[in-house]
Amino acid sequence: METRNPGAAPKASPEAALARNLVENMVRLARLQRLYNPNNETIKKQREAFDQHVRRYFARSDELVLRITPTEIISHGEPVYESTDRHQSYAFRMFKDGIRWITISRDVTPGELERFLSILGAETSAGGSYEDLSTLLWKAELRGITYMCVKGFKEIGAGAVDVTSSARAHEEVHGRAQIPTSAPYRRGT
């Protein structure tokens, strides 16, 4: 009979474990790229590790679907990245810039992944102007990476906020945003 520690987290599915490793390495590489020259040995080693995690993940799956919340990145129904520090959190940064879903397909090229990591790790404000991540992703024309973002927030009474999705409108205008092909995952269901 299996005994469970009541305080222990349930074991992640194999797909979620692979997604967690890939996302952790993606965040680590994006962070290092902000600090070091691209030819730095640390960057080269982390890029190799990231490439290995990408190959491992896509050996089992056709796409990596990431749902973005203010404190988590969720894949396969499980958090694969968590941070409550709004100043350092990549989840919060994407969420505040309107990104709610990112889908990376097996067809993504190394160049697209490199541009995506550069965008994720880039400072978005320069000289007083600000370009949000959804704008930077749109400008990058990443065919193997799609995303869904929101148009805005509207007050619906008593402090509640309704998020108005603009994925279809964004797709009509820009042709690149899309709702993930996989069913949305919810934590705890």
mmCIF file of C-alpha atoms in Angstrom:
data_model
loop_
_atom_site.group_PDB
_atom_site.id
_atom_site.type_symbol
_atom_site.label_atom_id
_atom_site.label_comp_id
_atom_site.label_asym_id
_atom_site.label_seq_id
_atom_site.Cartn_x
_atom_site.Cartn_y
_atom_site.Cartn_z
ATOM 1 C CA MET A 1 0.000 0.000 0.000
ATOM 2 C CA GLU A 2 1.317 3.410 -1.002
ATOM 3 C CA THR A 3 1.670 5.962 1.780
ATOM 4 C CA ARG A 4 1.479 9.617 0.961
ATOM 5 C CA ASN A 5 2.936 12.523 2.787
ATOM 6 C CA PRO A 6 -0.074 14.861 3.163
ATOM 7 C CA GLY A 7 2.125 17.936 2.680
ATOM 8 C CA ALA A 8 3.916 16.586 -0.388
ATOM 9 C CA ALA A 9 3.000 17.873 -3.820
ATOM 10 C CA PRO A 10 1.625 15.300 -6.255
ATOM 11 C CA LYS A 11 4.143 13.920 -8.725
ATOM 12 C CA ALA A 12 4.158 15.797 -12.022
ATOM 13 C CA SER A 13 3.151 14.039 -15.212
ATOM 14 C CA PRO A 14 6.079 13.155 -17.506
ATOM 15 C CA GLU A 15 4.962 15.826 -19.992
ATOM 16 C CA ALA A 16 4.708 18.471 -17.276
ATOM 17 C CA ALA A 17 8.133 17.483 -15.930
ATOM 18 C CA LEU A 18 9.643 17.891 -19.407
ATOM 19 C CA ALA A 19 7.829 21.215 -19.850
ATOM 20 C CA ARG A 20 9.079 22.398 -16.446
ATOM 21 C CA ASN A 21 12.694 21.563 -17.361
ATOM 22 C CA LEU A 22 12.362 23.339 -20.695
ATOM 23 C CA VAL A 23 10.738 26.470 -19.201
ATOM 24 C CA GLU A 24 13.211 26.627 -16.296
ATOM 25 C CA ASN A 25 16.092 26.472 -18.772
ATOM 26 C CA MET A 26 14.402 29.030 -21.038
ATOM 27 C CA VAL A 27 14.016 31.490 -18.140
ATOM 28 C CA ARG A 28 17.575 30.844 -16.949
ATOM 29 C CA LEU A 29 18.965 31.497 -20.436
ATOM 30 C CA ALA A 30 16.859 34.654 -20.915
ATOM 31 C CA ARG A 31 18.110 35.956 -17.559
ATOM 32 C CA LEU A 32 21.755 35.138 -18.364
ATOM 33 C CA GLN A 33 21.481 36.843 -21.750
ATOM 34 C CA ARG A 34 20.651 40.064 -19.920
ATOM 35 C CA LEU A 35 23.877 39.780 -17.932
ATOM 36 C CA TYR A 36 26.518 38.333 -20.229
ATOM 37 C CA ASN A 37 27.976 38.765 -23.683
ATOM 38 C CA PRO A 38 26.582 36.172 -26.165
ATOM 39 C CA ASN A 39 30.063 34.610 -26.513
ATOM 40 C CA ASN A 40 30.428 34.056 -22.765
ATOM 41 C CA GLU A 41 31.103 30.433 -21.840
ATOM 42 C CA THR A 42 28.230 30.407 -19.325
ATOM 43 C CA ILE A 43 25.784 31.469 -22.055
ATOM 44 C CA LYS A 44 27.123 28.825 -24.434
ATOM 45 C CA LYS A 45 26.685 26.050 -21.849
ATOM 46 C CA GLN A 46 23.190 27.197 -20.909
ATOM 47 C CA ARG A 47 22.199 27.423 -24.594
ATOM 48 C CA GLU A 48 23.369 23.816 -25.103
ATOM 49 C CA ALA A 49 21.346 22.711 -22.059
ATOM 50 C CA PHE A 50 18.294 24.578 -23.361
ATOM 51 C CA ASP A 51 18.663 22.986 -26.811
ATOM 52 C CA GLN A 52 18.772 19.530 -25.187
ATOM 53 C CA HIS A 53 15.574 20.237 -23.256
ATOM 54 C CA VAL A 54 13.865 21.473 -26.437
ATOM 55 C CA ARG A 55 14.819 18.251 -28.264
ATOM 56 C CA ARG A 56 13.651 16.078 -25.343
ATOM 57 C CA TYR A 57 10.313 17.832 -25.111
ATOM 58 C CA PHE A 58 9.554 17.760 -28.833
ATOM 59 C CA ALA A 59 10.555 14.107 -29.094
ATOM 60 C CA ARG A 60 7.311 13.450 -27.126
ATOM 61 C CA SER A 61 5.023 16.361 -28.080
ATOM 62 C CA ASP A 62 4.069 18.375 -31.134
ATOM 63 C CA GLU A 63 3.668 21.640 -29.251
ATOM 64 C CA LEU A 64 4.359 23.274 -25.926
ATOM 65 C CA VAL A 65 1.301 25.177 -24.716
ATOM 66 C CA LEU A 66 1.917 27.645 -21.905
ATOM 67 C CA ARG A 67 -0.848 29.453 -20.020
ATOM 68 C CA ILE A 68 0.375 32.648 -18.411
ATOM 69 C CA THR A 69 -0.945 33.912 -15.061
ATOM 70 C CA PRO A 70 0.448 36.734 -12.906
ATOM 71 C CA THR A 71 2.512 34.293 -10.826
ATOM 72 C CA GLU A 72 2.783 31.092 -12.889
ATOM 73 C CA ILE A 73 3.363 29.573 -16.266
ATOM 74 C CA ILE A 74 1.194 26.463 -16.562
ATOM 75 C CA SER A 75 1.564 23.538 -18.952
ATOM 76 C CA HIS A 76 -0.212 20.177 -18.948
ATOM 77 C CA GLY A 77 -2.374 21.444 -16.101
ATOM 78 C CA GLU A 78 0.572 21.990 -13.777
ATOM 79 C CA PRO A 79 2.715 25.008 -12.912
ATOM 80 C CA VAL A 80 6.070 24.760 -14.661
ATOM 81 C CA TYR A 81 7.317 28.166 -13.457
ATOM 82 C CA GLU A 82 6.318 30.070 -10.332
ATOM 83 C CA SER A 83 7.372 33.446 -8.977
ATOM 84 C CA THR A 84 5.617 35.991 -6.798
ATOM 85 C CA ASP A 85 8.368 38.623 -7.221
ATOM 86 C CA ARG A 86 6.791 41.025 -9.717
ATOM 87 C CA HIS A 87 10.141 42.691 -10.430
ATOM 88 C CA GLN A 88 11.871 39.442 -11.451
ATOM 89 C CA SER A 89 8.987 37.254 -12.644
ATOM 90 C CA TYR A 90 8.807 36.379 -16.317
ATOM 91 C CA ALA A 91 5.219 35.189 -15.798
ATOM 92 C CA PHE A 92 4.191 38.574 -14.401
ATOM 93 C CA ARG A 93 6.038 40.444 -17.132
ATOM 94 C CA MET A 94 4.213 38.533 -19.875
ATOM 95 C CA PHE A 95 0.874 38.760 -18.046
ATOM 96 C CA LYS A 96 1.100 42.530 -17.506
ATOM 97 C CA ASP A 97 1.905 42.959 -21.210
ATOM 98 C CA GLY A 98 -1.299 41.115 -22.103
ATOM 99 C CA ILE A 99 0.074 37.690 -23.020
ATOM 100 C CA ARG A 100 -2.138 34.852 -21.796
ATOM 101 C CA TRP A 101 -1.032 31.866 -23.924
ATOM 102 C CA ILE A 102 2.146 30.981 -25.775
ATOM 103 C CA THR A 103 2.362 27.953 -28.032
ATOM 104 C CA ILE A 104 5.730 26.775 -29.305
ATOM 105 C CA SER A 105 5.425 24.249 -32.105
ATOM 106 C CA ARG A 106 7.772 21.423 -32.946
ATOM 107 C CA ASP A 107 8.488 23.310 -36.197
ATOM 108 C CA VAL A 108 10.080 26.237 -34.360
ATOM 109 C CA THR A 109 13.514 27.032 -35.739
ATOM 110 C CA PRO A 110 16.612 27.636 -33.603
ATOM 111 C CA GLY A 111 16.644 31.215 -34.905
ATOM 112 C CA GLU A 112 13.058 31.770 -33.771
ATOM 113 C CA LEU A 113 13.840 30.392 -30.321
ATOM 114 C CA GLU A 114 16.872 32.675 -30.118
ATOM 115 C CA ARG A 115 14.768 35.734 -31.071
ATOM 116 C CA PHE A 116 12.063 34.681 -28.588
ATOM 117 C CA LEU A 117 14.633 34.411 -25.782
ATOM 118 C CA SER A 118 16.100 37.790 -26.723
ATOM 119 C CA ILE A 119 12.628 39.355 -26.539
ATOM 120 C CA LEU A 120 11.844 37.641 -23.249
ATOM 121 C CA GLY A 121 15.101 38.855 -21.723
ATOM 122 C CA ALA A 122 15.146 42.317 -23.285
ATOM 123 C CA GLU A 123 14.511 45.568 -21.501
ATOM 124 C CA THR A 124 11.289 46.850 -23.044
ATOM 125 C CA SER A 125 11.654 50.499 -22.085
ATOM 126 C CA ALA A 126 14.316 52.674 -23.603
ATOM 127 C CA GLY A 127 14.552 56.426 -23.621
ATOM 128 C CA GLY A 128 11.168 56.854 -21.957
ATOM 129 C CA SER A 129 9.256 54.812 -24.549
ATOM 130 C CA TYR A 130 7.808 51.377 -23.895
ATOM 131 C CA GLU A 131 7.176 48.474 -26.232
ATOM 132 C CA ASP A 132 5.302 45.617 -24.630
ATOM 133 C CA LEU A 133 6.218 41.978 -25.189
ATOM 134 C CA SER A 134 3.219 41.290 -27.433
ATOM 135 C CA THR A 135 4.353 44.082 -29.774
ATOM 136 C CA LEU A 136 7.924 42.795 -29.776
ATOM 137 C CA LEU A 137 6.701 39.250 -30.513
ATOM 138 C CA TRP A 138 4.524 40.537 -33.349
ATOM 139 C CA LYS A 139 7.450 42.457 -34.860
ATOM 140 C CA ALA A 140 9.688 39.365 -34.655
ATOM 141 C CA GLU A 141 7.397 37.336 -36.974
ATOM 142 C CA LEU A 142 7.997 34.041 -35.194
ATOM 143 C CA ARG A 143 6.161 31.416 -37.280
ATOM 144 C CA GLY A 144 6.840 28.554 -34.861
ATOM 145 C CA ILE A 145 5.671 30.519 -31.819
ATOM 146 C CA THR A 146 2.127 31.779 -31.521
ATOM 147 C CA TYR A 147 0.533 33.687 -28.707
ATOM 148 C CA MET A 148 -2.766 35.007 -27.462
ATOM 149 C CA CYS A 149 -3.028 38.359 -25.807
ATOM 150 C CA VAL A 150 -5.808 40.458 -24.337
ATOM 151 C CA LYS A 151 -7.049 43.766 -25.612
ATOM 152 C CA GLY A 152 -7.706 45.310 -22.257
ATOM 153 C CA PHE A 153 -9.566 45.298 -19.025
ATOM 154 C CA LYS A 154 -12.969 46.731 -18.303
ATOM 155 C CA GLU A 155 -14.589 47.374 -14.966
ATOM 156 C CA ILE A 156 -17.702 45.237 -14.446
ATOM 157 C CA GLY A 157 -18.736 46.441 -11.013
ATOM 158 C CA ALA A 158 -17.681 46.172 -7.383
ATOM 159 C CA GLY A 159 -13.998 46.050 -8.310
ATOM 160 C CA ALA A 160 -14.286 42.929 -10.494
ATOM 161 C CA VAL A 161 -12.381 42.998 -13.745
ATOM 162 C CA ASP A 162 -13.364 41.337 -17.011
ATOM 163 C CA VAL A 163 -10.530 40.550 -19.397
ATOM 164 C CA THR A 164 -11.563 41.089 -23.004
ATOM 165 C CA SER A 165 -9.730 38.698 -25.303
ATOM 166 C CA SER A 166 -8.483 40.090 -28.564
ATOM 167 C CA ALA A 167 -6.916 36.977 -30.067
ATOM 168 C CA ARG A 168 -9.255 36.894 -33.064
ATOM 169 C CA ALA A 169 -8.999 40.646 -33.676
ATOM 170 C CA HIS A 170 -5.214 40.480 -33.304
ATOM 171 C CA GLU A 171 -5.105 37.543 -35.724
ATOM 172 C CA GLU A 172 -7.189 39.474 -38.274
ATOM 173 C CA VAL A 173 -4.844 42.447 -38.058
ATOM 174 C CA HIS A 174 -1.508 40.694 -37.616
ATOM 175 C CA GLY A 175 -2.136 37.112 -38.716
ATOM 176 C CA ARG A 176 -0.023 35.539 -35.987
ATOM 177 C CA ALA A 177 -1.937 35.380 -32.719
ATOM 178 C CA GLN A 178 -4.051 32.318 -32.185
ATOM 179 C CA ILE A 179 -5.931 30.472 -29.524
ATOM 180 C CA PRO A 180 -4.010 27.312 -28.612
ATOM 181 C CA THR A 181 -5.075 24.206 -30.498
ATOM 182 C CA SER A 182 -4.889 22.163 -27.300
ATOM 183 C CA ALA A 183 -7.688 22.437 -24.782
ATOM 184 C CA PRO A 184 -6.910 24.971 -22.054
ATOM 185 C CA TYR A 185 -5.615 23.413 -18.873
ATOM 186 C CA ARG A 186 -6.734 24.547 -15.454
ATOM 187 C CA ARG A 187 -4.768 23.925 -12.306
ATOM 188 C CA GLY A 188 -6.476 21.479 -9.994
ATOM 189 C CA THR A 189 -8.918 20.000 -12.513
#
